[in-house]
PDB file of C-alpha atoms and ligand atoms in Angstrom:
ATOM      1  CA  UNK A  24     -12.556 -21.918  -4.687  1.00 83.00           C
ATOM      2  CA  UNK A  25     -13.821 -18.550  -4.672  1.00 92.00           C
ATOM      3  CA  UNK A  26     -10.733 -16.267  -6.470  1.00 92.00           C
ATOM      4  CA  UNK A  27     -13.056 -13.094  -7.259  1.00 93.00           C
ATOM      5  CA  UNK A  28     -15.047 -10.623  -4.746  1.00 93.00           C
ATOM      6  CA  UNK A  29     -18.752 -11.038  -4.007  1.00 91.00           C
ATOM      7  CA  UNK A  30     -20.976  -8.399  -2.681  1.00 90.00           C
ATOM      8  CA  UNK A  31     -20.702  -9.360   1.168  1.00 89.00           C
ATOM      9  CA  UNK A  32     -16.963 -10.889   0.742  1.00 92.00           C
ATOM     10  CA  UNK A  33     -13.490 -10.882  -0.197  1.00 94.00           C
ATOM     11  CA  UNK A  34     -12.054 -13.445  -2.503  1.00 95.00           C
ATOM     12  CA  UNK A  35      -8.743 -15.193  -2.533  1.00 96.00           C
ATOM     13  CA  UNK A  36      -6.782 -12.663  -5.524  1.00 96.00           C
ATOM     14  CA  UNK A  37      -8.152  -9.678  -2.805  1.00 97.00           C
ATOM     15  CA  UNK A  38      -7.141 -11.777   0.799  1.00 97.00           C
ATOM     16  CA  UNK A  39      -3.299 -12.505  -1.318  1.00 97.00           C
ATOM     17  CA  UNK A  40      -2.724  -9.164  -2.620  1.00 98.00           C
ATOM     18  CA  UNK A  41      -3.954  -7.409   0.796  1.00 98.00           C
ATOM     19  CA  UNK A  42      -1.323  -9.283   2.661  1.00 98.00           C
ATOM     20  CA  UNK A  43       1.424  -9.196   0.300  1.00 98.00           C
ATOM     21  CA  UNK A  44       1.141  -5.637  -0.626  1.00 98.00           C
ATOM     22  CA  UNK A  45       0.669  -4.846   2.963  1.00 98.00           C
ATOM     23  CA  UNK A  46       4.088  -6.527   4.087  1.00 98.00           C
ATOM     24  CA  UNK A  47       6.033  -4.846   1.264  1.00 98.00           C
ATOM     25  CA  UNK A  48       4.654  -1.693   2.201  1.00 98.00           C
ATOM     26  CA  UNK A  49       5.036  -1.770   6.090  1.00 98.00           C
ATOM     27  CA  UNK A  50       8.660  -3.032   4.891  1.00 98.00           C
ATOM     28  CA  UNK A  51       9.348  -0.083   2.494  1.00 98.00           C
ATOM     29  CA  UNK A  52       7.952   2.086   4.821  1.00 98.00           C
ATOM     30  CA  UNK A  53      10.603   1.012   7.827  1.00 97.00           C
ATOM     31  CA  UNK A  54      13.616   0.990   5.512  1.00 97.00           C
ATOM     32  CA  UNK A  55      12.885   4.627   3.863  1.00 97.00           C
ATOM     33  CA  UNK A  56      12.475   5.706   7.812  1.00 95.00           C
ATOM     34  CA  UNK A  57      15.433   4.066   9.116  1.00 96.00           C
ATOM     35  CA  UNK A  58      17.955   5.111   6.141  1.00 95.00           C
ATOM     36  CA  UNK A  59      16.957   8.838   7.345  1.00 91.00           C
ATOM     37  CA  UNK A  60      18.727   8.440  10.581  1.00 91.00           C
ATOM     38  CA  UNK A  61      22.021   6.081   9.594  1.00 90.00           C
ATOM     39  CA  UNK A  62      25.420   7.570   8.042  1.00 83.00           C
ATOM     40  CA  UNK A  63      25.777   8.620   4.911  1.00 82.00           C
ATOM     41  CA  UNK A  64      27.591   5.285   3.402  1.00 82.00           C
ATOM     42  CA  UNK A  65      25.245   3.248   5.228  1.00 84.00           C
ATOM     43  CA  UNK A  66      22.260   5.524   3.759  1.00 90.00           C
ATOM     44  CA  UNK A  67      23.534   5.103   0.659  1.00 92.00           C
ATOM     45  CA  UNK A  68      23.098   1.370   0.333  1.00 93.00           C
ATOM     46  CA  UNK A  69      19.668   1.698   2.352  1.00 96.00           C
ATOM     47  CA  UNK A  70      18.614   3.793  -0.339  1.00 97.00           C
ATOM     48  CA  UNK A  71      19.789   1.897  -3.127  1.00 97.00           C
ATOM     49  CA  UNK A  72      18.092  -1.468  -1.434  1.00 97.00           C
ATOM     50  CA  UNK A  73      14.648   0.762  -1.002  1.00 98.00           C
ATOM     51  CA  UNK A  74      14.902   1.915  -4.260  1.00 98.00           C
ATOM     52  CA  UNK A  75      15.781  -1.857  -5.841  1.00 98.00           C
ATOM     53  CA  UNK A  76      12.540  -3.055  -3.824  1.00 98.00           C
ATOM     54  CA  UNK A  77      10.326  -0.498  -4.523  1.00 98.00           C
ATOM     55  CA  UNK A  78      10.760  -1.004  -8.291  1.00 98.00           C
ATOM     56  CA  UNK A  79      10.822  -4.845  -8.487  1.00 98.00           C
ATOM     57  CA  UNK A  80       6.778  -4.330  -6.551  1.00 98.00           C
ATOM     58  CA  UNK A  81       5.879  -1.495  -8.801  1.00 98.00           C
ATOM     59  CA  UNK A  82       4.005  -3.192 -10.967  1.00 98.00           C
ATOM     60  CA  UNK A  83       2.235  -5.806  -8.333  1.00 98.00           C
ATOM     61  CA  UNK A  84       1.162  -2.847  -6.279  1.00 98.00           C
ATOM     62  CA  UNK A  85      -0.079  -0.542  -8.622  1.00 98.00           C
ATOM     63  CA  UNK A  86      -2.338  -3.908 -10.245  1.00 98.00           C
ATOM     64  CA  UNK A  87      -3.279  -4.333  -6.426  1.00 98.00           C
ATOM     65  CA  UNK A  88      -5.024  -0.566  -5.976  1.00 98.00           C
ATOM     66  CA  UNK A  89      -6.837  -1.151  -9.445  1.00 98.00           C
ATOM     67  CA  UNK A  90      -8.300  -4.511  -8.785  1.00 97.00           C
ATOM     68  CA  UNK A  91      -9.529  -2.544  -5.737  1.00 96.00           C
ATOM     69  CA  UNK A  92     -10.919   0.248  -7.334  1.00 95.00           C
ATOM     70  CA  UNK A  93     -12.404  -1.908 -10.274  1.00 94.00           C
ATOM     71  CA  UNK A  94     -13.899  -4.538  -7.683  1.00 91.00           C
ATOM     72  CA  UNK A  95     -15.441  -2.445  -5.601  1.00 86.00           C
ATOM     73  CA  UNK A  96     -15.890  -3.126  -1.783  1.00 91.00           C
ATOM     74  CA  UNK A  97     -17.728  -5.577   0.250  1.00 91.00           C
ATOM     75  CA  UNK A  98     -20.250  -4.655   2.539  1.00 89.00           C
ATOM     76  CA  UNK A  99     -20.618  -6.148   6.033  1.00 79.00           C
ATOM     77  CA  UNK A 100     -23.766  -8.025   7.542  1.00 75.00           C
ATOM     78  CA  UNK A 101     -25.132  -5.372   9.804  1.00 73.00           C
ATOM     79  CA  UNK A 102     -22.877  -2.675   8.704  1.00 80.00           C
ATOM     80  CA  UNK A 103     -25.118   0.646   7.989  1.00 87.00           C
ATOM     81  CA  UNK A 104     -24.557   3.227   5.083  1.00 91.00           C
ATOM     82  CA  UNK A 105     -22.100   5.718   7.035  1.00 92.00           C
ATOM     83  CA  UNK A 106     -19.997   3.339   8.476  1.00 89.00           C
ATOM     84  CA  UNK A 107     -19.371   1.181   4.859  1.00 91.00           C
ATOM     85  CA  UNK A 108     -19.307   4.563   3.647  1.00 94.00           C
ATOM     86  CA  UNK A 109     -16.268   5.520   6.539  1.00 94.00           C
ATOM     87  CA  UNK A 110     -14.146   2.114   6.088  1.00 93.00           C
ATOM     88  CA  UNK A 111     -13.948   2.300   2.227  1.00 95.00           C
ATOM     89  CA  UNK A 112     -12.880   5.890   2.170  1.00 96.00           C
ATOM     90  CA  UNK A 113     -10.423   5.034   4.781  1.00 97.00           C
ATOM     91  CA  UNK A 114      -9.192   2.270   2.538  1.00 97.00           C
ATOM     92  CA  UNK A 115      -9.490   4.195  -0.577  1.00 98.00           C
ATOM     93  CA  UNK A 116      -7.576   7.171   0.849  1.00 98.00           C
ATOM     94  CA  UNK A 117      -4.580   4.587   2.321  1.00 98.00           C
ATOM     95  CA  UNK A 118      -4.259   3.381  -1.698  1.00 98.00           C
ATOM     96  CA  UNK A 119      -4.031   7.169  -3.271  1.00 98.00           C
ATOM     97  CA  UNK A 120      -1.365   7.677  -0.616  1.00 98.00           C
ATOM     98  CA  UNK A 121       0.847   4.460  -1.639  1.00 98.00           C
ATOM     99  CA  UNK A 122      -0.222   5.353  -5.273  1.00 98.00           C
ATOM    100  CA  UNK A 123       1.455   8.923  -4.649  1.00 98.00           C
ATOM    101  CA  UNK A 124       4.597   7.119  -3.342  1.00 98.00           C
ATOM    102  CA  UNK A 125       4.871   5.139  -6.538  1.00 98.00           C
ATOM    103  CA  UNK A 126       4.540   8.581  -8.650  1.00 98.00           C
ATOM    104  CA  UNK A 127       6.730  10.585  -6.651  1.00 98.00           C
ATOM    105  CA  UNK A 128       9.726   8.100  -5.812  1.00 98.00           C
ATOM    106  CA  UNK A 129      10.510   7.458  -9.092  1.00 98.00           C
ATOM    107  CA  UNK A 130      10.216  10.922 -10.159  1.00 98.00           C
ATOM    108  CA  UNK A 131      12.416  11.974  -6.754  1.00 98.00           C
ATOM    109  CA  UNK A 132      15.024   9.717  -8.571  1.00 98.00           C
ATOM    110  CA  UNK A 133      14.648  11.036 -12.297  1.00 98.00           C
ATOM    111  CA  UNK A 134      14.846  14.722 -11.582  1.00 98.00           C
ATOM    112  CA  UNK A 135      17.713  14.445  -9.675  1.00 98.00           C
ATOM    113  CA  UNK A 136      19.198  13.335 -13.169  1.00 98.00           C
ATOM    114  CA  UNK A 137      20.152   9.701 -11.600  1.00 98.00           C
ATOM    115  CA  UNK A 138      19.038   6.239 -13.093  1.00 98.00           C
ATOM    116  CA  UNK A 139      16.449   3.853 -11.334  1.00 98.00           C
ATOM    117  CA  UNK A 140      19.071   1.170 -10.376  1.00 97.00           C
ATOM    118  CA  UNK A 141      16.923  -2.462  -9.702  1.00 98.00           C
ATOM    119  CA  UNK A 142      19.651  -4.201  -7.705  1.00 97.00           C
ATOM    120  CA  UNK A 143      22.344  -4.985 -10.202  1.00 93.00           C
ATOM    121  CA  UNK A 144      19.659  -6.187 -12.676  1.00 96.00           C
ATOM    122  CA  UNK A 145      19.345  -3.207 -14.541  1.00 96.00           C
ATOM    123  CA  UNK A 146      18.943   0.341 -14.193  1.00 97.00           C
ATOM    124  CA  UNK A 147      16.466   3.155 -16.022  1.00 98.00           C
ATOM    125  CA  UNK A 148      18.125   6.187 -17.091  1.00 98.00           C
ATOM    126  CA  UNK A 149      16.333   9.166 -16.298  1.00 98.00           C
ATOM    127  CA  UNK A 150      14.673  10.348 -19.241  1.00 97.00           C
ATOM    128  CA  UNK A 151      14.410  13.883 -16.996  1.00 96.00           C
ATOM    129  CA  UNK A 152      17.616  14.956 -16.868  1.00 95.00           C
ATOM    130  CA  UNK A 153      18.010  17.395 -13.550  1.00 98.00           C
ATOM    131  CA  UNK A 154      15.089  19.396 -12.716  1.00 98.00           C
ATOM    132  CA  UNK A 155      15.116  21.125  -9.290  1.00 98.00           C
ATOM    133  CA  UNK A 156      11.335  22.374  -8.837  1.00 98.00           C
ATOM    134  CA  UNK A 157       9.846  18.614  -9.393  1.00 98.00           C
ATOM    135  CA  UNK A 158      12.824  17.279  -7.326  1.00 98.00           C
ATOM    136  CA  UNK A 159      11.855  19.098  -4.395  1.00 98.00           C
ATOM    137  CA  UNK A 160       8.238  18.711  -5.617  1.00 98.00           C
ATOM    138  CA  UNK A 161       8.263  14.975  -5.402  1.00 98.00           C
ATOM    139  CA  UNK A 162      10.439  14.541  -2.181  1.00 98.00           C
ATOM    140  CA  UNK A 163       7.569  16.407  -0.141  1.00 98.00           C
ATOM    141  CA  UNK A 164       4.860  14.320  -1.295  1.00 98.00           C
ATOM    142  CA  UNK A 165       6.957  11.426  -0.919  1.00 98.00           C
ATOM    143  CA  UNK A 166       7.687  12.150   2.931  1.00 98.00           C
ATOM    144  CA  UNK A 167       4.045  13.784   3.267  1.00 98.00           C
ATOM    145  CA  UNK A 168       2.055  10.526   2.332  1.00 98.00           C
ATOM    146  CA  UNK A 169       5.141   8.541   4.229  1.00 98.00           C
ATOM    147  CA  UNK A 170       3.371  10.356   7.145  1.00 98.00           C
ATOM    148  CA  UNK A 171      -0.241   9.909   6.037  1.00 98.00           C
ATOM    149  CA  UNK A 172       0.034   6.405   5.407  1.00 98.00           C
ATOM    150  CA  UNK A 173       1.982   5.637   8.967  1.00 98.00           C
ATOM    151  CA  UNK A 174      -1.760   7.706  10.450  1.00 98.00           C
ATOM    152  CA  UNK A 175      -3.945   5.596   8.059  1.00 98.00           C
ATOM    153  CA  UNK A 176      -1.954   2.315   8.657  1.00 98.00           C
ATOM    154  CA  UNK A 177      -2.139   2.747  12.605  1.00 98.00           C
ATOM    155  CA  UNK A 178      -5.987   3.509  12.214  1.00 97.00           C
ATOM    156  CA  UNK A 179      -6.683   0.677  10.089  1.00 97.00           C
ATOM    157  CA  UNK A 180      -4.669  -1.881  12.089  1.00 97.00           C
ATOM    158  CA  UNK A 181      -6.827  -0.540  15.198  1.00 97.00           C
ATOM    159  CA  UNK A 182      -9.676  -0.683  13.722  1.00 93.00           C
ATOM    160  CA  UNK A 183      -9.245  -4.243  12.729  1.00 93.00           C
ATOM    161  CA  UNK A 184      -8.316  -5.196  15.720  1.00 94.00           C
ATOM    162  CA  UNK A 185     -11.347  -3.531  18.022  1.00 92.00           C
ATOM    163  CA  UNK A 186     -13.351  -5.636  15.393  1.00 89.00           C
ATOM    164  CA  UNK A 187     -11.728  -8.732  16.228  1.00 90.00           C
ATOM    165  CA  UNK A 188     -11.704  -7.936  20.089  1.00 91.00           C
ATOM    166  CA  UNK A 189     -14.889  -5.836  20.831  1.00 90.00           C
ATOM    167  CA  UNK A 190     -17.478  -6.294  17.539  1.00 86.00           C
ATOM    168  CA  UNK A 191     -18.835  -9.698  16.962  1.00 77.00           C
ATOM    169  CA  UNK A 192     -18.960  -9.470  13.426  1.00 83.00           C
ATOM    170  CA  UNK A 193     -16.751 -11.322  10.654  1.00 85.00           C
ATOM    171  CA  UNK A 194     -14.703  -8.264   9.204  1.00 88.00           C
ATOM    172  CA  UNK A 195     -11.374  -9.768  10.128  1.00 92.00           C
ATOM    173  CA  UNK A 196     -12.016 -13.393   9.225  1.00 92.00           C
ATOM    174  CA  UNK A 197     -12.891 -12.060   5.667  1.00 91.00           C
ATOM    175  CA  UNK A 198      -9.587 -10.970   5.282  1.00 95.00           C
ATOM    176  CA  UNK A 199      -8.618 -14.730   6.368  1.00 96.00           C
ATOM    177  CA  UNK A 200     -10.476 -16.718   4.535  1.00 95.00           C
ATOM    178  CA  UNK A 201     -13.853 -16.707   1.777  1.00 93.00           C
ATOM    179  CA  UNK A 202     -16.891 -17.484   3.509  1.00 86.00           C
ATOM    180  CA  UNK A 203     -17.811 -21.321   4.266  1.00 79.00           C
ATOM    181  CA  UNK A 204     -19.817 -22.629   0.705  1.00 69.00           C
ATOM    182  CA  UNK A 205     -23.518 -23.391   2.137  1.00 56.00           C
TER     183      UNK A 205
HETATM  184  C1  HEM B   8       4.557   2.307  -1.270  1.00 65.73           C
HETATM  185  C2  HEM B   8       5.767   2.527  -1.655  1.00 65.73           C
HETATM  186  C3  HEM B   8       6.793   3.329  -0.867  1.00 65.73           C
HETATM  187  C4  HEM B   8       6.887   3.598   0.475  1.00 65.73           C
HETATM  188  C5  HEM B   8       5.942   3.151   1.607  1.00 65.73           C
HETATM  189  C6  HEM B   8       8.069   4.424   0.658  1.00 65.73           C
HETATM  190  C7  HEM B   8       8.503   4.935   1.871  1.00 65.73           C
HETATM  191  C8  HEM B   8       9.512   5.872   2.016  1.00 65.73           C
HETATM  192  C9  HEM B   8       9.820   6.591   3.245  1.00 65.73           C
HETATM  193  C10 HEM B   8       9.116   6.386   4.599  1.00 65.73           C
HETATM  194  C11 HEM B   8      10.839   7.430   2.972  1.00 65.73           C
HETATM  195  C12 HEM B   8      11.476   8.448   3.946  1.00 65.73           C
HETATM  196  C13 HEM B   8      10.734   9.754   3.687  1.00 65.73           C
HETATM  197  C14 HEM B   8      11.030  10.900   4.579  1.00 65.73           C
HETATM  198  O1  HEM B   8      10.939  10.747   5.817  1.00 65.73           O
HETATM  199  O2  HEM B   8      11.324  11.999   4.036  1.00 65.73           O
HETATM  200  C15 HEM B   8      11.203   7.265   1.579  1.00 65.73           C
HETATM  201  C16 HEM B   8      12.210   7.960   0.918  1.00 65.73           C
HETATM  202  C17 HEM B   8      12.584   7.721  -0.379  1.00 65.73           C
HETATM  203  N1  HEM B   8      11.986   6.839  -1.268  1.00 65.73           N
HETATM  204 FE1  HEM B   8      10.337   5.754  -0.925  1.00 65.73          FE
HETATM  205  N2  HEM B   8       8.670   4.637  -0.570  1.00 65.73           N
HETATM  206  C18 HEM B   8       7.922   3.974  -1.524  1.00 65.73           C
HETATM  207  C19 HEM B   8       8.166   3.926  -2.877  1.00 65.73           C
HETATM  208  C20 HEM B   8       9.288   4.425  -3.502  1.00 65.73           C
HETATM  209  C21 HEM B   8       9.605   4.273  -4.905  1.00 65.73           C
HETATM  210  C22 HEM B   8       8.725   3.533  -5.947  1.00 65.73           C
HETATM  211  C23 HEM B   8      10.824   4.890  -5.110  1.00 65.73           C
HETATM  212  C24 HEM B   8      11.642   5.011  -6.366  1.00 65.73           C
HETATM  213  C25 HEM B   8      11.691   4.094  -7.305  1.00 65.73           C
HETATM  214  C26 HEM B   8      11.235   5.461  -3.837  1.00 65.73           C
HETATM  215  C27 HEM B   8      12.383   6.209  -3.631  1.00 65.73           C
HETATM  216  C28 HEM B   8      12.672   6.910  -2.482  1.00 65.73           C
HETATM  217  C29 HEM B   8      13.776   7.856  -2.369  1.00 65.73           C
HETATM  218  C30 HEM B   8      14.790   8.225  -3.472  1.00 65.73           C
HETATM  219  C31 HEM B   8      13.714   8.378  -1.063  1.00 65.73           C
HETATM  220  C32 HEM B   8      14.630   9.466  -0.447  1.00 65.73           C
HETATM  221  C33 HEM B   8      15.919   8.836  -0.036  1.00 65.73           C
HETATM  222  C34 HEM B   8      16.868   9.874   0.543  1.00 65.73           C
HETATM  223  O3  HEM B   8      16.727  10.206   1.736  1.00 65.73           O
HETATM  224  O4  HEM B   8      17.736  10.304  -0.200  1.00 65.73           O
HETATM  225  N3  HEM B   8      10.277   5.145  -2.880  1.00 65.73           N
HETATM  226  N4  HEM B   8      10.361   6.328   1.025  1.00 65.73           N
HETATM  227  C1  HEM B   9      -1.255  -6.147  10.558  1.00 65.73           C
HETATM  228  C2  HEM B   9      -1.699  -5.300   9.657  1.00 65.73           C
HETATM  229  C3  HEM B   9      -3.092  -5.312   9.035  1.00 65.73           C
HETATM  230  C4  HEM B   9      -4.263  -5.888   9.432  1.00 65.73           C
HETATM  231  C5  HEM B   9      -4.519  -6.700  10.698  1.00 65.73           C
HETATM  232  C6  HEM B   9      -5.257  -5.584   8.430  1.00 65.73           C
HETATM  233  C7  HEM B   9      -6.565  -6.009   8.452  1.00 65.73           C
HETATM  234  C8  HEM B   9      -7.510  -5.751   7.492  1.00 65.73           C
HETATM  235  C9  HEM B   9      -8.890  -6.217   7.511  1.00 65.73           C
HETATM  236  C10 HEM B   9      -9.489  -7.081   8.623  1.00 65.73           C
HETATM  237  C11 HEM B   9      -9.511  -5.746   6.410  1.00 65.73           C
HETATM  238  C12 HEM B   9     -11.003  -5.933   6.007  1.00 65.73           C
HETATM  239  C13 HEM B   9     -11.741  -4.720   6.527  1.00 65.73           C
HETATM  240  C14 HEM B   9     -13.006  -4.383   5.784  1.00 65.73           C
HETATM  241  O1  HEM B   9     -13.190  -4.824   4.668  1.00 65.73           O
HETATM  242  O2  HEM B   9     -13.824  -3.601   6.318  1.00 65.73           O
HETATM  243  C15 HEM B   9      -8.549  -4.975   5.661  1.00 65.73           C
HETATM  244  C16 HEM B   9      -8.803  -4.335   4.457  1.00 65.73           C
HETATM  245  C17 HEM B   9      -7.902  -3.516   3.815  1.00 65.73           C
HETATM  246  N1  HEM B   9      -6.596  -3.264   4.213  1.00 65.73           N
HETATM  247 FE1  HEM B   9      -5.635  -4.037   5.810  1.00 65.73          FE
HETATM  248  N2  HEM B   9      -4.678  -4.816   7.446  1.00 65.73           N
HETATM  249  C18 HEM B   9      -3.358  -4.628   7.774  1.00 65.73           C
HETATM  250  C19 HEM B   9      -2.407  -3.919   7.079  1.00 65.73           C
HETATM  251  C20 HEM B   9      -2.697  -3.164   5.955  1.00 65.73           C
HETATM  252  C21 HEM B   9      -1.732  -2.331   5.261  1.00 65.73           C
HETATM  253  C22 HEM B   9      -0.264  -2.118   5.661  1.00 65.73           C
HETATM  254  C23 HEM B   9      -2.390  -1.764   4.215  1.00 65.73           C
HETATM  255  C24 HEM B   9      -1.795  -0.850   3.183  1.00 65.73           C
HETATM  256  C25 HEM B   9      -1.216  -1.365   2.138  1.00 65.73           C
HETATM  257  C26 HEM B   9      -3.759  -2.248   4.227  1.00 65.73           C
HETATM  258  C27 HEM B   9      -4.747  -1.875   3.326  1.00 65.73           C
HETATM  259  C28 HEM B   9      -6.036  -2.375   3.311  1.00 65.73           C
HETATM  260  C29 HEM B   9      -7.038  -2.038   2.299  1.00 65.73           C
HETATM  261  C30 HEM B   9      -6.829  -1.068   1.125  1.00 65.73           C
HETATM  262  C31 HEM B   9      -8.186  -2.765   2.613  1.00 65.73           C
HETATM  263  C32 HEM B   9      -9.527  -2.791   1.827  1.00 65.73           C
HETATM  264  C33 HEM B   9      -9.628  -4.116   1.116  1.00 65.73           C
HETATM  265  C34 HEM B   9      -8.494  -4.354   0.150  1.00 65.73           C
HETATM  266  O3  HEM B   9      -8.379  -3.609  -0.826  1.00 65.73           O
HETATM  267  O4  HEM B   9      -7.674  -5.269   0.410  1.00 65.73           O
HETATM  268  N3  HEM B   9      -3.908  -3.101   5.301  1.00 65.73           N
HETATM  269  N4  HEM B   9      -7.324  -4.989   6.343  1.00 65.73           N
END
């Protein structure tokens, strides 16, 4: 069973956490859209479920972006220098934006002198108390790299795609499965 990375492949810790970490993401991402256009009691308990969710990952997705940064990135057969060079810095920039969200939600939540509330598990008191300027601070990056990562998500997921349709090469069965042991 091949758990870690090689040079030319993904292993089974990167294939999980890709596919997890994607779901909760694309999830997060619809519910922080969607509670922007309901009511205001309805928004409420949107936000308080986003919030709850977001949390509870926190951890999982920040260990996610290291283990990518620490284990590099595999290189395709037949892929050249600029075009390794344009994929990784596509998937590098996608986890800065997600690790933004994870610096700026919580601190959207602590300025605004409220407590992190994980479901009815437990809550975080701010240790902030209100502060306006990083309030409004953290609420623009927030929406700005909600934006950035709906652009980078949409390119990715196309680009994947044209590979599996148009390229005969294996870059979306690595994300499948590890390579056959010869
Ligand atoms: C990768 C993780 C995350 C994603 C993809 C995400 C996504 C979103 C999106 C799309 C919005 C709407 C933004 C807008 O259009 O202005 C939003 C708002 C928000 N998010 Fe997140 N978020 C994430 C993490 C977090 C975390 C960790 C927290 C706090 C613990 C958080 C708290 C909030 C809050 C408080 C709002 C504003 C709610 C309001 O309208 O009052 N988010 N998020
Ligand atoms: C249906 C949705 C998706 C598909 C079909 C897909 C497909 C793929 C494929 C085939 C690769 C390997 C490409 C290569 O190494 O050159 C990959 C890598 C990657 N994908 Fe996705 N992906 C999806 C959603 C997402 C989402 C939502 C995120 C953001 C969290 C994401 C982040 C990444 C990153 C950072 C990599 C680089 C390797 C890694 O760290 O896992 N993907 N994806």
């Amino acid at each position: 069973m091949q758990w870690r990375d090689t040079k030319k492949s993904y292993g089974w810790l990167s294939i999980f956490l890709h596919w997890l970490v994607a779901s909760i993401v694309i999830a997060l991402w619809c519910i922080g859209d969607w509670m922007q256009s309901v009511t205001s009691n309805d928004n409420q308990s949107l936000v308080g479920l986003h919030i709850s969710i977001a949390s509870s990952v926190w951890l999982l997705v920040w260990a996610r972006i290291v283990w990518r940064f620490k284990s590099s990135h595999p290189v395709l057969d037949g892929q050249n220098r600029f075009t390794h060079f344009v994929g990784k810095s596509l998937h590098y920039g996608l986890l800065c934006a997600i690790a933004l969200m994870l610096i700026s939600g919580p601190s959207m939540v602590w300025s605004a002198g409220l407590p992190i509330k994980v479901f009815s598990w437990f809550s975080l008191p701010s240790p902030l108390g209100v502060v306006p300027w990083l309030n409004q601070l953290a609420s623009q990056v927030h929406g700005f790299c909600a934006n950035v990562i709906v652009v980078l998500v949409l390119v990715h997921i196309s680009g994947a795609f044209k590979h599996l349709m148009f390229n005969d090469d294996d870059t979306f069965v690595r994300m499948l499965v590890t390579p056959k042991e010869k």
